[in-house]
PDB file of C-alpha atoms in Angstrom:
ATOM      1  CA  ALA A 329     139.454  70.776  24.445  1.00 77.00           C
ATOM      2  CA  GLN A 330     143.013  69.632  23.980  1.00 83.00           C
ATOM      3  CA  SER A 331     145.721  68.766  26.459  1.00 88.00           C
ATOM      4  CA  VAL A 332     149.196  67.282  26.559  1.00 92.00           C
ATOM      5  CA  THR A 333     150.908  65.203  29.214  1.00 93.00           C
ATOM      6  CA  GLN A 334     154.640  64.650  29.172  1.00 95.00           C
ATOM      7  CA  LEU A 335     155.677  61.786  31.407  1.00 93.00           C
ATOM      8  CA  GLY A 336     158.847  62.575  33.311  1.00 91.00           C
ATOM      9  CA  SER A 337     159.979  66.113  33.932  1.00 92.00           C
ATOM     10  CA  HIS A 338     163.616  64.959  33.910  1.00 95.00           C
ATOM     11  CA  VAL A 339     165.235  62.218  31.858  1.00 97.00           C
ATOM     12  CA  SER A 340     168.911  61.284  32.094  1.00 97.00           C
ATOM     13  CA  VAL A 341     170.728  59.085  29.595  1.00 97.00           C
ATOM     14  CA  SER A 342     174.291  58.162  28.799  1.00 97.00           C
ATOM     15  CA  GLU A 343     175.925  59.412  25.642  1.00 97.00           C
ATOM     16  CA  GLY A 344     175.181  56.897  22.889  1.00 97.00           C
ATOM     17  CA  ALA A 345     172.095  55.501  24.617  1.00 98.00           C
ATOM     18  CA  LEU A 346     168.547  55.547  23.322  1.00 98.00           C
ATOM     19  CA  VAL A 347     166.525  58.667  24.039  1.00 98.00           C
ATOM     20  CA  LEU A 348     162.800  58.203  24.704  1.00 98.00           C
ATOM     21  CA  LEU A 349     160.654  61.158  25.719  1.00 98.00           C
ATOM     22  CA  ARG A 350     157.008  60.385  26.290  1.00 98.00           C
ATOM     23  CA  CYS A 351     154.023  62.455  25.235  1.00 97.00           C
ATOM     24  CA  ASN A 352     150.337  61.653  25.464  1.00 97.00           C
ATOM     25  CA  TYR A 353     147.630  63.945  24.184  1.00 95.00           C
ATOM     26  CA  SER A 354     143.924  64.451  24.437  1.00 92.00           C
ATOM     27  CA  SER A 355     141.946  65.938  21.582  1.00 87.00           C
ATOM     28  CA  SER A 356     138.327  65.809  20.476  1.00 82.00           C
ATOM     29  CA  VAL A 357     139.369  66.524  16.881  1.00 81.00           C
ATOM     30  CA  PRO A 358     142.139  65.085  14.723  1.00 83.00           C
ATOM     31  CA  PRO A 359     145.294  66.487  16.291  1.00 87.00           C
ATOM     32  CA  TYR A 360     148.358  68.109  14.894  1.00 90.00           C
ATOM     33  CA  LEU A 361     151.343  67.199  17.054  1.00 93.00           C
ATOM     34  CA  PHE A 362     154.680  68.904  17.497  1.00 94.00           C
ATOM     35  CA  TRP A 363     157.940  68.500  19.339  1.00 96.00           C
ATOM     36  CA  TYR A 364     159.967  71.596  20.123  1.00 95.00           C
ATOM     37  CA  VAL A 365     163.398  71.895  21.743  1.00 95.00           C
ATOM     38  CA  GLN A 366     164.583  74.736  23.955  1.00 92.00           C
ATOM     39  CA  TYR A 367     168.219  75.390  24.769  1.00 89.00           C
ATOM     40  CA  PRO A 368     169.025  77.485  27.851  1.00 82.00           C
ATOM     41  CA  ASN A 369     167.781  81.067  27.706  1.00 75.00           C
ATOM     42  CA  GLN A 370     166.553  80.700  24.162  1.00 81.00           C
ATOM     43  CA  GLY A 371     163.255  80.414  22.361  1.00 83.00           C
ATOM     44  CA  LEU A 372     161.846  77.167  21.055  1.00 89.00           C
ATOM     45  CA  GLN A 373     162.832  75.460  17.832  1.00 92.00           C
ATOM     46  CA  LEU A 374     160.690  72.977  15.960  1.00 92.00           C
ATOM     47  CA  LEU A 375     162.069  69.436  15.921  1.00 95.00           C
ATOM     48  CA  LEU A 376     159.278  67.771  13.998  1.00 94.00           C
ATOM     49  CA  LYS A 377     155.544  67.795  13.441  1.00 92.00           C
ATOM     50  CA  TYR A 378     152.751  65.459  12.513  1.00 92.00           C
ATOM     51  CA  THR A 379     149.712  66.716  10.639  1.00 86.00           C
ATOM     52  CA  THR A 380     148.428  63.981   8.350  1.00 83.00           C
ATOM     53  CA  GLY A 381     149.834  61.038   6.426  1.00 85.00           C
ATOM     54  CA  ALA A 382     152.738  58.900   7.565  1.00 88.00           C
ATOM     55  CA  THR A 383     152.606  58.276  11.279  1.00 91.00           C
ATOM     56  CA  LEU A 384     156.375  58.017  11.691  1.00 95.00           C
ATOM     57  CA  VAL A 385     157.804  61.493  11.445  1.00 95.00           C
ATOM     58  CA  LYS A 386     161.497  62.261  11.097  1.00 96.00           C
ATOM     59  CA  GLY A 387     162.859  65.535  12.349  1.00 94.00           C
ATOM     60  CA  ILE A 388     166.114  67.358  12.710  1.00 93.00           C
ATOM     61  CA  ASN A 389     169.171  66.159  14.621  1.00 93.00           C
ATOM     62  CA  GLY A 390     168.246  62.486  14.221  1.00 96.00           C
ATOM     63  CA  PHE A 391     165.022  62.643  16.209  1.00 97.00           C
ATOM     64  CA  GLU A 392     161.807  60.948  15.185  1.00 97.00           C
ATOM     65  CA  ALA A 393     158.349  60.459  16.631  1.00 97.00           C
ATOM     66  CA  GLU A 394     155.499  58.087  15.948  1.00 96.00           C
ATOM     67  CA  PHE A 395     151.851  59.079  16.082  1.00 95.00           C
ATOM     68  CA  LYS A 396     149.809  56.260  17.630  1.00 95.00           C
ATOM     69  CA  LYS A 397     146.143  57.141  17.575  1.00 93.00           C
ATOM     70  CA  SER A 398     145.078  54.057  19.537  1.00 94.00           C
ATOM     71  CA  GLU A 399     147.426  55.020  22.356  1.00 95.00           C
ATOM     72  CA  THR A 400     146.964  58.810  21.961  1.00 95.00           C
ATOM     73  CA  SER A 401     150.740  59.054  22.054  1.00 96.00           C
ATOM     74  CA  PHE A 402     153.473  60.880  20.188  1.00 97.00           C
ATOM     75  CA  HIS A 403     156.721  59.757  21.821  1.00 98.00           C
ATOM     76  CA  LEU A 404     160.037  61.254  20.713  1.00 98.00           C
ATOM     77  CA  THR A 405     163.035  58.996  20.151  1.00 98.00           C
ATOM     78  CA  LYS A 406     166.645  59.134  19.061  1.00 98.00           C
ATOM     79  CA  PRO A 407     168.726  55.976  18.718  1.00 97.00           C
ATOM     80  CA  SER A 408     171.951  57.439  20.099  1.00 97.00           C
ATOM     81  CA  ALA A 409     172.147  60.437  22.412  1.00 97.00           C
ATOM     82  CA  HIS A 410     174.751  63.117  21.932  1.00 96.00           C
ATOM     83  CA  MET A 411     175.937  65.589  24.524  1.00 95.00           C
ATOM     84  CA  SER A 412     174.498  68.408  22.430  1.00 94.00           C
ATOM     85  CA  ASP A 413     171.001  66.920  22.830  1.00 96.00           C
ATOM     86  CA  ALA A 414     170.866  68.153  26.416  1.00 96.00           C
ATOM     87  CA  ALA A 415     167.957  70.610  26.454  1.00 96.00           C
ATOM     88  CA  GLU A 416     164.299  70.889  27.373  1.00 94.00           C
ATOM     89  CA  TYR A 417     161.793  69.263  25.067  1.00 96.00           C
ATOM     90  CA  PHE A 418     158.167  70.234  24.683  1.00 95.00           C
ATOM     91  CA  CYS A 419     155.347  68.307  23.110  1.00 96.00           C
ATOM     92  CA  ALA A 420     152.450  70.350  21.762  1.00 93.00           C
ATOM     93  CA  VAL A 421     149.044  69.694  20.243  1.00 91.00           C
ATOM     94  CA  GLY A 422     147.056  71.820  17.835  1.00 85.00           C
ATOM     95  CA  SER A 423     144.266  71.347  15.359  1.00 71.00           C
ATOM     96  CA  SER A 424     143.100  72.467  11.973  1.00 62.00           C
ATOM     97  CA  GLY A 425     141.125  75.299  13.477  1.00 62.00           C
ATOM     98  CA  GLY A 426     141.927  77.821  16.152  1.00 59.00           C
ATOM     99  CA  TYR A 427     144.669  79.959  14.627  1.00 61.00           C
ATOM    100  CA  ASN A 428     147.504  77.628  15.572  1.00 66.00           C
ATOM    101  CA  LYS A 429     146.905  77.920  19.285  1.00 78.00           C
ATOM    102  CA  LEU A 430     149.236  75.212  20.378  1.00 85.00           C
ATOM    103  CA  ILE A 431     148.809  73.638  23.786  1.00 87.00           C
ATOM    104  CA  PHE A 432     152.177  72.704  25.253  1.00 90.00           C
ATOM    105  CA  GLY A 433     153.123  70.050  27.746  1.00 92.00           C
ATOM    106  CA  ALA A 434     155.097  70.901  30.860  1.00 91.00           C
ATOM    107  CA  GLY A 435     158.353  69.890  29.215  1.00 93.00           C
ATOM    108  CA  THR A 436     160.991  67.233  29.796  1.00 95.00           C
ATOM    109  CA  ARG A 437     164.531  68.202  30.624  1.00 95.00           C
ATOM    110  CA  LEU A 438     166.996  65.817  29.000  1.00 97.00           C
ATOM    111  CA  ALA A 439     170.424  65.384  30.544  1.00 97.00           C
ATOM    112  CA  VAL A 440     173.134  63.483  28.694  1.00 97.00           C
ATOM    113  CA  HIS A 441     176.132  62.292  30.664  1.00 95.00           C
ATOM    114  CA  PRO A 442     179.411  60.855  29.403  1.00 94.00           C
TER     115      PRO A 442
ATOM    116  CA  SER B 594     163.756  85.601   5.278  1.00 84.00           C
ATOM    117  CA  GLN B 595     161.543  86.056   8.284  1.00 83.00           C
ATOM    118  CA  THR B 596     162.888  87.124  11.650  1.00 90.00           C
ATOM    119  CA  ILE B 597     161.350  87.842  15.020  1.00 93.00           C
ATOM    120  CA  HIS B 598     162.810  90.291  17.500  1.00 93.00           C
ATOM    121  CA  GLN B 599     161.915  90.384  21.146  1.00 94.00           C
ATOM    122  CA  TRP B 600     163.275  92.751  23.766  1.00 91.00           C
ATOM    123  CA  PRO B 601     164.564  93.230  26.327  1.00 92.00           C
ATOM    124  CA  ALA B 602     166.292  89.909  26.923  1.00 91.00           C
ATOM    125  CA  THR B 603     166.209  90.324  30.692  1.00 93.00           C
ATOM    126  CA  LEU B 604     164.281  92.650  32.950  1.00 95.00           C
ATOM    127  CA  VAL B 605     164.154  93.162  36.683  1.00 96.00           C
ATOM    128  CA  GLN B 606     161.215  95.195  37.926  1.00 96.00           C
ATOM    129  CA  PRO B 607     159.823  96.029  41.364  1.00 97.00           C
ATOM    130  CA  VAL B 608     156.349  94.943  42.375  1.00 97.00           C
ATOM    131  CA  GLY B 609     153.772  97.518  41.346  1.00 97.00           C
ATOM    132  CA  SER B 610     155.782  98.918  38.450  1.00 97.00           C
ATOM    133  CA  PRO B 611     154.525  98.940  34.848  1.00 97.00           C
ATOM    134  CA  LEU B 612     155.682  96.575  32.129  1.00 96.00           C
ATOM    135  CA  SER B 613     156.101  96.800  28.396  1.00 96.00           C
ATOM    136  CA  LEU B 614     157.606  93.996  26.325  1.00 96.00           C
ATOM    137  CA  GLU B 615     157.833  94.393  22.591  1.00 96.00           C
ATOM    138  CA  CYS B 616     157.946  91.918  19.761  1.00 96.00           C
ATOM    139  CA  THR B 617     158.314  92.621  16.062  1.00 96.00           C
ATOM    140  CA  VAL B 618     158.312  90.332  13.070  1.00 95.00           C
ATOM    141  CA  GLU B 619     160.047  91.046   9.771  1.00 94.00           C
ATOM    142  CA  GLY B 620     159.749  89.446   6.374  1.00 92.00           C
ATOM    143  CA  THR B 621     156.112  88.393   6.497  1.00 89.00           C
ATOM    144  CA  SER B 622     152.698  89.990   6.337  1.00 87.00           C
ATOM    145  CA  ASN B 623     149.606  89.481   8.460  1.00 89.00           C
ATOM    146  CA  PRO B 624     151.149  86.919  10.788  1.00 92.00           C
ATOM    147  CA  ASN B 625     149.320  85.372  13.709  1.00 91.00           C
ATOM    148  CA  LEU B 626     151.090  86.569  16.843  1.00 94.00           C
ATOM    149  CA  TYR B 627     151.288  84.965  20.271  1.00 93.00           C
ATOM    150  CA  TRP B 628     152.543  85.636  23.775  1.00 95.00           C
ATOM    151  CA  TYR B 629     153.480  82.630  25.883  1.00 93.00           C
ATOM    152  CA  ARG B 630     154.762  82.537  29.459  1.00 93.00           C
ATOM    153  CA  GLN B 631     157.031  79.872  30.833  1.00 88.00           C
ATOM    154  CA  ALA B 632     157.136  79.833  34.618  1.00 78.00           C
ATOM    155  CA  ALA B 633     160.043  78.154  36.386  1.00 70.00           C
ATOM    156  CA  GLY B 634     159.675  74.376  36.200  1.00 66.00           C
ATOM    157  CA  ARG B 635     156.473  74.589  34.225  1.00 72.00           C
ATOM    158  CA  GLY B 636     155.468  74.402  30.602  1.00 80.00           C
ATOM    159  CA  LEU B 637     154.393  77.119  28.240  1.00 87.00           C
ATOM    160  CA  GLN B 638     151.116  78.837  28.842  1.00 89.00           C
ATOM    161  CA  LEU B 639     149.434  80.739  26.029  1.00 89.00           C
ATOM    162  CA  LEU B 640     148.551  84.214  27.264  1.00 93.00           C
ATOM    163  CA  PHE B 641     147.350  86.083  24.191  1.00 93.00           C
ATOM    164  CA  TYR B 642     147.075  85.647  20.466  1.00 90.00           C
ATOM    165  CA  SER B 643     146.236  88.026  17.649  1.00 92.00           C
ATOM    166  CA  VAL B 644     145.134  87.400  14.087  1.00 89.00           C
ATOM    167  CA  GLY B 645     145.224  91.035  13.004  1.00 91.00           C
ATOM    168  CA  ILE B 646     145.755  94.661  13.984  1.00 94.00           C
ATOM    169  CA  GLY B 647     143.754  95.505  17.071  1.00 92.00           C
ATOM    170  CA  GLN B 648     142.465  91.943  17.424  1.00 92.00           C
ATOM    171  CA  ILE B 649     143.514  90.385  20.714  1.00 93.00           C
ATOM    172  CA  SER B 650     142.257  87.204  22.322  1.00 90.00           C
ATOM    173  CA  SER B 651     143.089  86.434  25.926  1.00 89.00           C
ATOM    174  CA  GLU B 652     143.450  82.849  26.973  1.00 83.00           C
ATOM    175  CA  VAL B 653     143.655  83.263  30.730  1.00 80.00           C
ATOM    176  CA  PRO B 654     142.526  85.968  33.140  1.00 72.00           C
ATOM    177  CA  GLN B 655     145.514  87.794  34.497  1.00 81.00           C
ATOM    178  CA  ASN B 656     147.261  90.987  35.354  1.00 90.00           C
ATOM    179  CA  LEU B 657     148.583  91.445  31.820  1.00 94.00           C
ATOM    180  CA  SER B 658     147.257  92.888  28.582  1.00 96.00           C
ATOM    181  CA  ALA B 659     148.373  92.809  24.965  1.00 97.00           C
ATOM    182  CA  SER B 660     148.091  95.152  22.035  1.00 97.00           C
ATOM    183  CA  ARG B 661     148.835  95.011  18.326  1.00 97.00           C
ATOM    184  CA  PRO B 662     149.179  98.549  17.042  1.00 96.00           C
ATOM    185  CA  GLN B 663     150.789  97.496  13.766  1.00 95.00           C
ATOM    186  CA  ASP B 664     150.642  94.395  11.610  1.00 95.00           C
ATOM    187  CA  ARG B 665     153.997  93.063  12.757  1.00 95.00           C
ATOM    188  CA  GLN B 666     154.186  94.490  16.273  1.00 96.00           C
ATOM    189  CA  PHE B 667     152.884  92.815  19.411  1.00 97.00           C
ATOM    190  CA  ILE B 668     153.198  94.365  22.866  1.00 97.00           C
ATOM    191  CA  LEU B 669     152.703  92.801  26.274  1.00 97.00           C
ATOM    192  CA  SER B 670     151.902  95.216  29.089  1.00 96.00           C
ATOM    193  CA  SER B 671     150.964  95.540  32.697  1.00 96.00           C
ATOM    194  CA  LYS B 672     150.003  98.573  34.749  1.00 96.00           C
ATOM    195  CA  LYS B 673     151.200  97.056  38.042  1.00 96.00           C
ATOM    196  CA  LEU B 674     153.393  93.982  38.169  1.00 96.00           C
ATOM    197  CA  LEU B 675     152.845  91.209  40.694  1.00 95.00           C
ATOM    198  CA  LEU B 676     155.424  88.768  42.029  1.00 94.00           C
ATOM    199  CA  SER B 677     153.558  86.009  40.197  1.00 91.00           C
ATOM    200  CA  ASP B 678     154.242  87.727  36.872  1.00 93.00           C
ATOM    201  CA  SER B 679     157.859  86.564  37.013  1.00 92.00           C
ATOM    202  CA  GLY B 680     158.762  84.140  34.252  1.00 92.00           C
ATOM    203  CA  PHE B 681     160.163  83.699  30.794  1.00 92.00           C
ATOM    204  CA  TYR B 682     158.008  85.383  28.165  1.00 95.00           C
ATOM    205  CA  LEU B 683     158.084  84.198  24.600  1.00 94.00           C
ATOM    206  CA  CYS B 684     156.653  85.881  21.552  1.00 95.00           C
ATOM    207  CA  ALA B 685     155.863  83.729  18.534  1.00 94.00           C
ATOM    208  CA  TRP B 686     154.373  84.045  15.082  1.00 93.00           C
ATOM    209  CA  SER B 687     152.831  81.800  12.459  1.00 89.00           C
ATOM    210  CA  VAL B 688     151.047  82.068   9.163  1.00 83.00           C
ATOM    211  CA  GLY B 689     147.955  80.205   8.192  1.00 70.00           C
ATOM    212  CA  PHE B 690     146.103  77.840  10.397  1.00 63.00           C
ATOM    213  CA  GLY B 691     146.266  74.345  11.703  1.00 61.00           C
ATOM    214  CA  GLY B 692     149.506  72.527  11.113  1.00 63.00           C
ATOM    215  CA  GLU B 693     151.760  75.498  10.547  1.00 75.00           C
ATOM    216  CA  LYS B 694     154.596  75.709  13.004  1.00 83.00           C
ATOM    217  CA  LEU B 695     155.296  78.539  15.410  1.00 88.00           C
ATOM    218  CA  PHE B 696     158.452  80.609  15.144  1.00 90.00           C
ATOM    219  CA  PHE B 697     159.636  81.800  18.537  1.00 92.00           C
ATOM    220  CA  GLY B 698     161.585  84.808  19.636  1.00 92.00           C
ATOM    221  CA  SER B 699     164.522  84.465  22.001  1.00 91.00           C
ATOM    222  CA  GLY B 700     162.440  85.358  25.044  1.00 91.00           C
ATOM    223  CA  THR B 701     162.474  87.849  27.911  1.00 93.00           C
ATOM    224  CA  GLN B 702     163.377  86.737  31.425  1.00 92.00           C
ATOM    225  CA  LEU B 703     161.275  88.876  33.760  1.00 94.00           C
ATOM    226  CA  SER B 704     162.013  88.953  37.466  1.00 95.00           C
ATOM    227  CA  VAL B 705     159.599  90.853  39.672  1.00 95.00           C
ATOM    228  CA  LEU B 706     161.085  91.623  43.082  1.00 95.00           C
TER     229      LEU B 706
END
């Protein structure tokens, strides 16, 4: 079975500050890991994903995440927050089998203030 | 290019009424299709997925059902809505297995009153 825990349902940062959104996963098989972003009243958009290979993954809008197997973590970071980054972020875990049934975390709402 | 259409965008229904939400995908063949629900303040919960016409897998027991009458059409239904069915419903599709990403529709906000 797989599961995802996102630490912190709400995160608030100042514009220009570091963004760190935490995600820990549980998986009995090698995981595939994803970060999605959701803007108000919209569907989800993929930010980045990790399947195999390099553990530091770069995504869109300046975000990146590092897969740390020893810590079962896949935290999302951005060096400098922008007002347009305000949204809800979801971490998800999948695997090589199972028809892409992604298991999502509860989400973290990011607020960016001037 | 591939697109996914989901409608209606918002829906207000009384308790006990039926429900039908529709999702269609264009520009791809034999996609995997999914229905997710996002309850207020909670994450996304996978409700149903389908790997082909007439093939539906349910992830959680509930008051809802799904059908796939055509390759690129996925319908979420209920005979009698409950208050607890309120939420934001998202349709999604993918191709292949494993590390392929999901493409989401714009969602339907359902309020059951």
